[in-house]
Short mmCIF file of C-alpha atoms and ligand atoms in Angstrom, two decimals:
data_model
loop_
_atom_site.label_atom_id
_atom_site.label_comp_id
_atom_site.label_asym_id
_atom_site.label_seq_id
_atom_site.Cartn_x
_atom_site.Cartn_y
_atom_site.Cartn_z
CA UNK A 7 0.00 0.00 0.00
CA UNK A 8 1.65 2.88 -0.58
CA UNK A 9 -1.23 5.54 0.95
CA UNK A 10 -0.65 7.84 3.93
CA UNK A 11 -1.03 6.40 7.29
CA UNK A 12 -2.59 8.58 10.06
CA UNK A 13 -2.11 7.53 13.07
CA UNK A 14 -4.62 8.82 15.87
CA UNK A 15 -3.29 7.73 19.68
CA UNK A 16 -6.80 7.50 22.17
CA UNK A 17 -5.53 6.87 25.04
CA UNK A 18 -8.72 5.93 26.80
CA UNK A 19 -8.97 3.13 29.55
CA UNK A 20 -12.28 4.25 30.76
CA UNK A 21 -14.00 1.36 28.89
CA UNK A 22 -12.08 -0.73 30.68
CA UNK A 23 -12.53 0.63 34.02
CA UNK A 24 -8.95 2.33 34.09
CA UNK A 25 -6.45 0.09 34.19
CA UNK A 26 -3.39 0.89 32.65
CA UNK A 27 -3.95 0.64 29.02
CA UNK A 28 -3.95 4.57 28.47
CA UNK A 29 -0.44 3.70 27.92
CA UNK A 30 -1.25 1.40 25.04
CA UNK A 31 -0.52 4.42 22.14
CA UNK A 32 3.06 5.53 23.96
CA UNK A 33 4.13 1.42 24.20
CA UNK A 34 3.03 1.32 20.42
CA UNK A 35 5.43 4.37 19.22
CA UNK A 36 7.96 2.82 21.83
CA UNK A 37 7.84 -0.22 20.12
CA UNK A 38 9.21 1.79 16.15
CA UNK A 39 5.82 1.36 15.12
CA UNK A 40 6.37 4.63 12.54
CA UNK A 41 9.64 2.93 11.29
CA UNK A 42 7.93 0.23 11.17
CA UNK A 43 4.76 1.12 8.55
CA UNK A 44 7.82 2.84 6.81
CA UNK A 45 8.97 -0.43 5.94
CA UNK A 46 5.63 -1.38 5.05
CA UNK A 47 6.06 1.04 2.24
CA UNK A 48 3.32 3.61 3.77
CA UNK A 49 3.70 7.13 4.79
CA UNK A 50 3.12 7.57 8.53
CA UNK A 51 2.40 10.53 9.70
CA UNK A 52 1.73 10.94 13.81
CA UNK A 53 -1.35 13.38 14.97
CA UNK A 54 0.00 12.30 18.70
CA UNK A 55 -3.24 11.69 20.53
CA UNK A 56 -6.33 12.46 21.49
CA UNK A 57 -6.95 14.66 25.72
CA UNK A 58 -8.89 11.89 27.60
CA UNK A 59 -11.45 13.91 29.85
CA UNK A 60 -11.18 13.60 33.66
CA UNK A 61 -13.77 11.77 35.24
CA UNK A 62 -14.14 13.78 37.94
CA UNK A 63 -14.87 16.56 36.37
CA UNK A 64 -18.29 14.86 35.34
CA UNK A 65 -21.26 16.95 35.84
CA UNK A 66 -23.12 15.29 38.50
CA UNK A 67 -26.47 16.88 37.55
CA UNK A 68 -26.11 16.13 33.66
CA UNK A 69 -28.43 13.38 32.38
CA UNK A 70 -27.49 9.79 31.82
CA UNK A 71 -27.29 9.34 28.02
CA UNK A 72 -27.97 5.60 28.44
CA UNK A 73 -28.18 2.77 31.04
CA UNK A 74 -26.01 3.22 34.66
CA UNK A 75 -24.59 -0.04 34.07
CA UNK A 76 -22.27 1.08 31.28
CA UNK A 77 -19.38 2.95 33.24
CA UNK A 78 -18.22 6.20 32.08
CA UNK A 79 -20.40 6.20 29.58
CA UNK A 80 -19.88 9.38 28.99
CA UNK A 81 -16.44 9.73 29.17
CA UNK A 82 -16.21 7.22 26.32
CA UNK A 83 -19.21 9.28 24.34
CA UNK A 84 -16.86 12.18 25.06
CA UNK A 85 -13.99 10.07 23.19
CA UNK A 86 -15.51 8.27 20.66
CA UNK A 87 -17.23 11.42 18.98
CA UNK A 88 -13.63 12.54 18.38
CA UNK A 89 -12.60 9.61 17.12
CA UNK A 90 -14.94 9.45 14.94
CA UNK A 91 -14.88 13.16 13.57
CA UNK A 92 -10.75 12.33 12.89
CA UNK A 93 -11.49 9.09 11.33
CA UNK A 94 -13.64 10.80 9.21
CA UNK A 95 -11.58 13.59 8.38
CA UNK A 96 -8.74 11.62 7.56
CA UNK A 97 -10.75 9.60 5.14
CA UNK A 98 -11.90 12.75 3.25
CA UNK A 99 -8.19 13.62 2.86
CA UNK A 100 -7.45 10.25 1.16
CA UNK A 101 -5.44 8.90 3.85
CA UNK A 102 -5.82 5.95 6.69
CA UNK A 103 -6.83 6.31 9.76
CA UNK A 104 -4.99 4.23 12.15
CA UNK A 105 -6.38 4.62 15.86
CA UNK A 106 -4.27 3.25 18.19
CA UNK A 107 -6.07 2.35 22.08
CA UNK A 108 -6.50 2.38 24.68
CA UNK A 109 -9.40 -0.17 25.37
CA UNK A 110 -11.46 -1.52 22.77
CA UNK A 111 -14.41 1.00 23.22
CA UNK A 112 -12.70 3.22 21.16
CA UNK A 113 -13.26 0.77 17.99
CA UNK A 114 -16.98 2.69 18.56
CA UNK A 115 -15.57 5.69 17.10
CA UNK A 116 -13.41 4.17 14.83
CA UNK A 117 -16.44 2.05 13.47
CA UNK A 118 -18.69 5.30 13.22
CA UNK A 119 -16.38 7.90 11.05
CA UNK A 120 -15.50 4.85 9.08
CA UNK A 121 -19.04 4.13 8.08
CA UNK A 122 -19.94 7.48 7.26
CA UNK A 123 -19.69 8.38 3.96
CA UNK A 124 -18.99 4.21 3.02
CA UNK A 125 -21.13 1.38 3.10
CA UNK A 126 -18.72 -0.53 5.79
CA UNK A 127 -17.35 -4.15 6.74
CA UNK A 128 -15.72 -5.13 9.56
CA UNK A 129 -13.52 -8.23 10.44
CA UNK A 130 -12.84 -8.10 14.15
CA UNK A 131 -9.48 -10.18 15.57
CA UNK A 132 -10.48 -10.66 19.36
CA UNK A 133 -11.06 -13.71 21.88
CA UNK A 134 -14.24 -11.67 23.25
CA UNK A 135 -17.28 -11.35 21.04
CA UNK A 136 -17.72 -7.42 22.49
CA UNK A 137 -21.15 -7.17 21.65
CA UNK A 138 -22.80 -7.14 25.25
CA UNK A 139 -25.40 -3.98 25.53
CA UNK A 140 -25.43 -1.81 28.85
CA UNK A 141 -28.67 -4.28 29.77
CA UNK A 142 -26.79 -7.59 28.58
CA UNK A 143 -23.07 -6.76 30.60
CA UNK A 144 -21.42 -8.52 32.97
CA UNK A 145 -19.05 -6.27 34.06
CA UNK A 146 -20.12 -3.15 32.72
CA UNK A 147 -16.89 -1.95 31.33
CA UNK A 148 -17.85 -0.92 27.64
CA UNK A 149 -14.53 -2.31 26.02
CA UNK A 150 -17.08 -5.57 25.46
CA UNK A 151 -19.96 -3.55 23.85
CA UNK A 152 -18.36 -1.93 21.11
CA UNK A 153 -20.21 -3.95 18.13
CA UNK A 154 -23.76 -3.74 20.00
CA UNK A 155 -22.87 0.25 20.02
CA UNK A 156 -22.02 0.49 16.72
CA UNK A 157 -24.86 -1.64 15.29
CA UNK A 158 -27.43 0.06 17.85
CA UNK A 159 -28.08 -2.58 20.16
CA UNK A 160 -30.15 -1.85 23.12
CA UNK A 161 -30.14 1.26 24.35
CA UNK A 162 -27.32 2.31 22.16
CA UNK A 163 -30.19 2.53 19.70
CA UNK A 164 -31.32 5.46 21.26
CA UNK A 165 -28.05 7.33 21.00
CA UNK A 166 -26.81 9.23 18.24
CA UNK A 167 -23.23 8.80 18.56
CA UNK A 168 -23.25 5.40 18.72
CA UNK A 169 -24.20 3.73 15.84
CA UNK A 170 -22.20 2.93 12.78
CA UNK A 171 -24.60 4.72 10.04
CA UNK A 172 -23.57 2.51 7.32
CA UNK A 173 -22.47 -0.54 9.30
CA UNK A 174 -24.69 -4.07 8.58
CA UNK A 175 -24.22 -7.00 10.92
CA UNK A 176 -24.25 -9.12 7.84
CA UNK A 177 -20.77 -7.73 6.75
CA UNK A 178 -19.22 -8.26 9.66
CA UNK A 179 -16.79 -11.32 10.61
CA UNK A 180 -15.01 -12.18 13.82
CA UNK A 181 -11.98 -14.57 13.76
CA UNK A 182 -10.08 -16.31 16.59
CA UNK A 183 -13.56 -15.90 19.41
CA UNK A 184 -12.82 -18.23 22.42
CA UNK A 185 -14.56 -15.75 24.96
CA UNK A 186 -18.07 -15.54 24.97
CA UNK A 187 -20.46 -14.48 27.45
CA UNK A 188 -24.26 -16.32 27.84
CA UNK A 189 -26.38 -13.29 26.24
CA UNK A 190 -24.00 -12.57 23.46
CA UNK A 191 -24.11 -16.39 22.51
CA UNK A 192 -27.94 -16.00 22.32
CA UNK A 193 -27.25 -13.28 20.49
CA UNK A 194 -24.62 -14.32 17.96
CA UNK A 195 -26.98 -17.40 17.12
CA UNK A 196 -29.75 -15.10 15.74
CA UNK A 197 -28.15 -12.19 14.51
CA UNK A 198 -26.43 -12.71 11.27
CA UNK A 199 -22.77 -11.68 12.39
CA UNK A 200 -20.13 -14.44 11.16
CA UNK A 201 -18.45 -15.80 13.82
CA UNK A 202 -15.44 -17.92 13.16
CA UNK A 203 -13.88 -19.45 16.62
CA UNK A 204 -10.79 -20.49 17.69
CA UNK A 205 -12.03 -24.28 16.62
CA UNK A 206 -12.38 -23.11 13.18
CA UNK A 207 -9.00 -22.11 13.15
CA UNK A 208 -7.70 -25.09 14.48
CA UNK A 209 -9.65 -27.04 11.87
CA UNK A 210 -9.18 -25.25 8.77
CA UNK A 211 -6.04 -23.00 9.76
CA UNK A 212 -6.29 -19.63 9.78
CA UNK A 213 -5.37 -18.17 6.22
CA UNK A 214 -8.20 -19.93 5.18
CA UNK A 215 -10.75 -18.72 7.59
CA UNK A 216 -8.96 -14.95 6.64
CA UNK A 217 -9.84 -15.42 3.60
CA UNK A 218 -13.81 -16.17 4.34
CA UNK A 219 -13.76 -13.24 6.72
CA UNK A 220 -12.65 -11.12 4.29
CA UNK A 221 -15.64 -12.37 1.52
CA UNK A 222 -17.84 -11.62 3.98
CA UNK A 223 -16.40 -7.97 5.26
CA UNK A 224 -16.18 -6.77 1.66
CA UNK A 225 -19.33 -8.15 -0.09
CA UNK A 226 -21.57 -5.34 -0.82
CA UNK A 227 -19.70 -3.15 0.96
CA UNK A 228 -16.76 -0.01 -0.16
CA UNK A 229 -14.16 -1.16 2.13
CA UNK A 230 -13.17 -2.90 5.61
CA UNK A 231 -12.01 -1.55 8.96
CA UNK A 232 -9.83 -4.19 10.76
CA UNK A 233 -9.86 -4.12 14.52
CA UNK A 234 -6.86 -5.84 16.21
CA UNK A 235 -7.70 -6.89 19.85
CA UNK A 236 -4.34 -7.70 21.03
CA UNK A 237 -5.91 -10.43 23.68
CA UNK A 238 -6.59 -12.28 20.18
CA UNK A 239 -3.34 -13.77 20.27
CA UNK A 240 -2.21 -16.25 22.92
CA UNK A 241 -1.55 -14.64 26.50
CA UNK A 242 1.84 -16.45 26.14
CA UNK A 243 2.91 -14.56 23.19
CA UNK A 244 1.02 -11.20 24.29
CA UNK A 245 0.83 -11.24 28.01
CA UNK A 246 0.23 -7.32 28.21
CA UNK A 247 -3.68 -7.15 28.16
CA UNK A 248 -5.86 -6.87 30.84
CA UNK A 249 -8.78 -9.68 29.81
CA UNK A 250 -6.11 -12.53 29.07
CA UNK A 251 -7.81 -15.92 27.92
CA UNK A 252 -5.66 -18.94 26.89
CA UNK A 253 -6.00 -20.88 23.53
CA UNK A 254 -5.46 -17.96 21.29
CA UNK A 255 -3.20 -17.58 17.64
CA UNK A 256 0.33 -18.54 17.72
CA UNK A 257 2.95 -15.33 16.96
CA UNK A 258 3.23 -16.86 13.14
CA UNK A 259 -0.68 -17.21 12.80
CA UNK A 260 -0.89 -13.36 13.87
CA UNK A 261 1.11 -12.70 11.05
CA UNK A 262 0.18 -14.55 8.71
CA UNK A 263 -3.92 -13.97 9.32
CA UNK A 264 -2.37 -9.80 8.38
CA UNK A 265 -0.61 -10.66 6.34
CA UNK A 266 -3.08 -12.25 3.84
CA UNK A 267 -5.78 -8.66 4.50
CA UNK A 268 -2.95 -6.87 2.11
CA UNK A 269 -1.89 -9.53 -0.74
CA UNK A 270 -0.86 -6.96 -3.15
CA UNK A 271 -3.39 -6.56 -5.47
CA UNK A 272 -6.53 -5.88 -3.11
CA UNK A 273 -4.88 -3.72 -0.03
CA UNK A 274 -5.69 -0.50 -1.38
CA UNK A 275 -9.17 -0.89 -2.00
CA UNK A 276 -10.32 -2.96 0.36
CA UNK A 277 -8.41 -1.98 3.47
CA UNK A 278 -10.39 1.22 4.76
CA UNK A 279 -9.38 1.84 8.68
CA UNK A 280 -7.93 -0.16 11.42
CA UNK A 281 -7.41 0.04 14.97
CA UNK A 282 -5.04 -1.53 17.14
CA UNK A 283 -6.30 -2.01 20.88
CA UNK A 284 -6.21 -3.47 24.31
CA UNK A 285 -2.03 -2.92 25.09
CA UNK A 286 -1.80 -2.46 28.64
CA UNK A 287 2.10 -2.35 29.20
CA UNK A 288 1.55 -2.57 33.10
CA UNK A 289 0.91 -6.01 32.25
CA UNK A 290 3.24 -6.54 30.08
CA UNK A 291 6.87 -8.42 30.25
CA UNK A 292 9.43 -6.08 28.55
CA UNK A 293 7.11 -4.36 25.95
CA UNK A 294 6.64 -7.76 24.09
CA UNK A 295 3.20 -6.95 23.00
CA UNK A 296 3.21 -3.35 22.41
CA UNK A 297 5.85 -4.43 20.03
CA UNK A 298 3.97 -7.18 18.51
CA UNK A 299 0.90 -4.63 18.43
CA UNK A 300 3.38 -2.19 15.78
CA UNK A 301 4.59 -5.37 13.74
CA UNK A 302 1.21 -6.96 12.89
CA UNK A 303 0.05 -3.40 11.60
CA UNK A 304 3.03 -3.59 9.70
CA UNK A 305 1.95 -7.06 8.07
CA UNK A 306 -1.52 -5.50 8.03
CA UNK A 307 0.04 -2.57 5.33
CA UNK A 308 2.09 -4.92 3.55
CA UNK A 309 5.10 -5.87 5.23
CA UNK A 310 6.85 -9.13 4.30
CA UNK A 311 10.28 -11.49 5.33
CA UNK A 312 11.34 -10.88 2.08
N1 LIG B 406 -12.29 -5.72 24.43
C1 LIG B 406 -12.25 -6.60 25.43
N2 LIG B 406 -11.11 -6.99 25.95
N3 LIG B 406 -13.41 -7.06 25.90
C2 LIG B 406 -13.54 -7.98 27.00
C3 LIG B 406 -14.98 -8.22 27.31
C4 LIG B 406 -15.17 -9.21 28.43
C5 LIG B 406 -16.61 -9.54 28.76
N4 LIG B 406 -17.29 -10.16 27.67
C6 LIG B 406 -17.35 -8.28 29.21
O1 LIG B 406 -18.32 -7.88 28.62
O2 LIG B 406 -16.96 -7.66 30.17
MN1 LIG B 407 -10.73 -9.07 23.70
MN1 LIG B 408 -12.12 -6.63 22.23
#
């Protein structure tokens, strides 16, 4: 690909009940990530990142925009509108947006400016199926709701920030699932979401289920946002997350499973944003996953071995 790459840092941990992966964007740069995409053959260029509000300088007598059990809702509104307005603005300048987290809820905003002005798919790398509503959590923390917000579940369907305007659950494909809560299985079942698991990857290896995830993202659609959940991988190979579960891809899976979203002749149209989430380098052993994080998006933009 040779396009510019804009990289937008949002530091936000609120979705995940502040924990340490506000550092996630700073671990990423550590890690050459710019040097890296260079290598790739694209043009980075660094907007640095995004304020994160306070929380306690919440207005106690504001309204609730949805459901108390989402926490800091509105801190992650706050977030995610920016996201989205850069995302979108980077896209009308001709150039990829690359949002680096923080937790997953910023993927809302990603997914939102994304699917504004483009009919969008989505292939989402991630051992959690994120698609819990405010009603449906278990925990609350809105890093495992950002597909019900962006496809208006619940009462995300009463928000306008939320939803993904040109977003269909039919073009959207996770790979590599191994996490998945009661309601969002009841969910998954009859919604029309493809969902391959960690057992179809075992079976059929994962360049092939790529490549299905990839029919499905860009069928009907103008282009695909990747989101990389960095707990997608093995804890082994990327201990620095903060919802570990075992039985994820092997380091050369990772790559390869990139690799295959930019064969040559399709990255440039297909390929439409990206973000790279869930780095929490308090947890981490010596910046291993950070560093991981900056050379998968490198295999995402085209980077080979030789
Ligand atoms: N992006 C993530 N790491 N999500 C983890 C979600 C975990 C769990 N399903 C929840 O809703 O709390
Ligand atoms: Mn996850
Ligand atoms: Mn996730």
């Amino acid at each position: 690909m040779d396009r510019t790459v804009r990289i937008i840092g949002a530091p936000m941990d609120y979705g995940a009940n502040r924990r340490g992966v506000d550092m996630g964007p700073s671990a990423i740069r550590y890690a050459d990530l710019a040097d890296r995409l260079a290598e790739a053959d694209v043009e980075p260029v660094d907007d640095g990142d995004l304020t994160m509000p306070r929380a306690e300088e919440r207005d106690p007598d504001a309204d609730q925009p949805t459901d108390g059990n989402a926490k800091f809702l509105r801190e992650v509104e706050d977030v995610c509108r920016r996201v989205s307005d850069r995302v979108a603005a980077t896209l009308a300048d001709g150039e990829f947006p690359l949002v680096l987290g923080g937790d997953h809820s910023v993927a809302i905003g990603s997914l939102a400016g994304s699917a504004r002005e483009a009919d969008l798919g989505a292939i989402w790398f991630d051992a959690h199926a994120d698609i819990n509503t405010p009603e449906t959590s278990p925990s609350g923390n809105v890093h495992g709701m950002p597909l019900a917000a962006a496809l208006g579940h619940g009462s995300f369907g009463e928000t306008e920030w939320a939803p993904a305007p040109r977003l269909r659950a039919s073009s959207i494909a996770y790979v590599g699932l191994r996490s998945i809560d009661d309601r969002e299985r009841e969910l998954l079942r009859e919604s029309e979401l493809t969902v391959f698991t960690m057992s179809d990857i075992d079976q059929r290896g994962v360049s092939s289920v790529v490549e299905d995830a990839l029919a499905v993202a860009t069928d009907g659609t103008d282009g695909v946002h990747v989101s990389l959940d960095l707990d997608w991988l093995d804890p082994k190979t990327a201990p620095g997350v903060g919802t570990p579960v075992r039985g994820g891809v092997t380091y050369r899976e990772a790559h390869a499973a990139l690799e295959a979203l930019s064969r040559r002749e399709r990255a440039d149209d297909v390929l439409r944003s990206m973000d790279v989430v869930e780095v929490n380098p308090i947890l981490d052993e010596g910046n291993e996953t950070a560093t991981l994080a900056a050379e998968l998006t490198a295999s995402t933009f085209g980077k080979r071995i030789f």
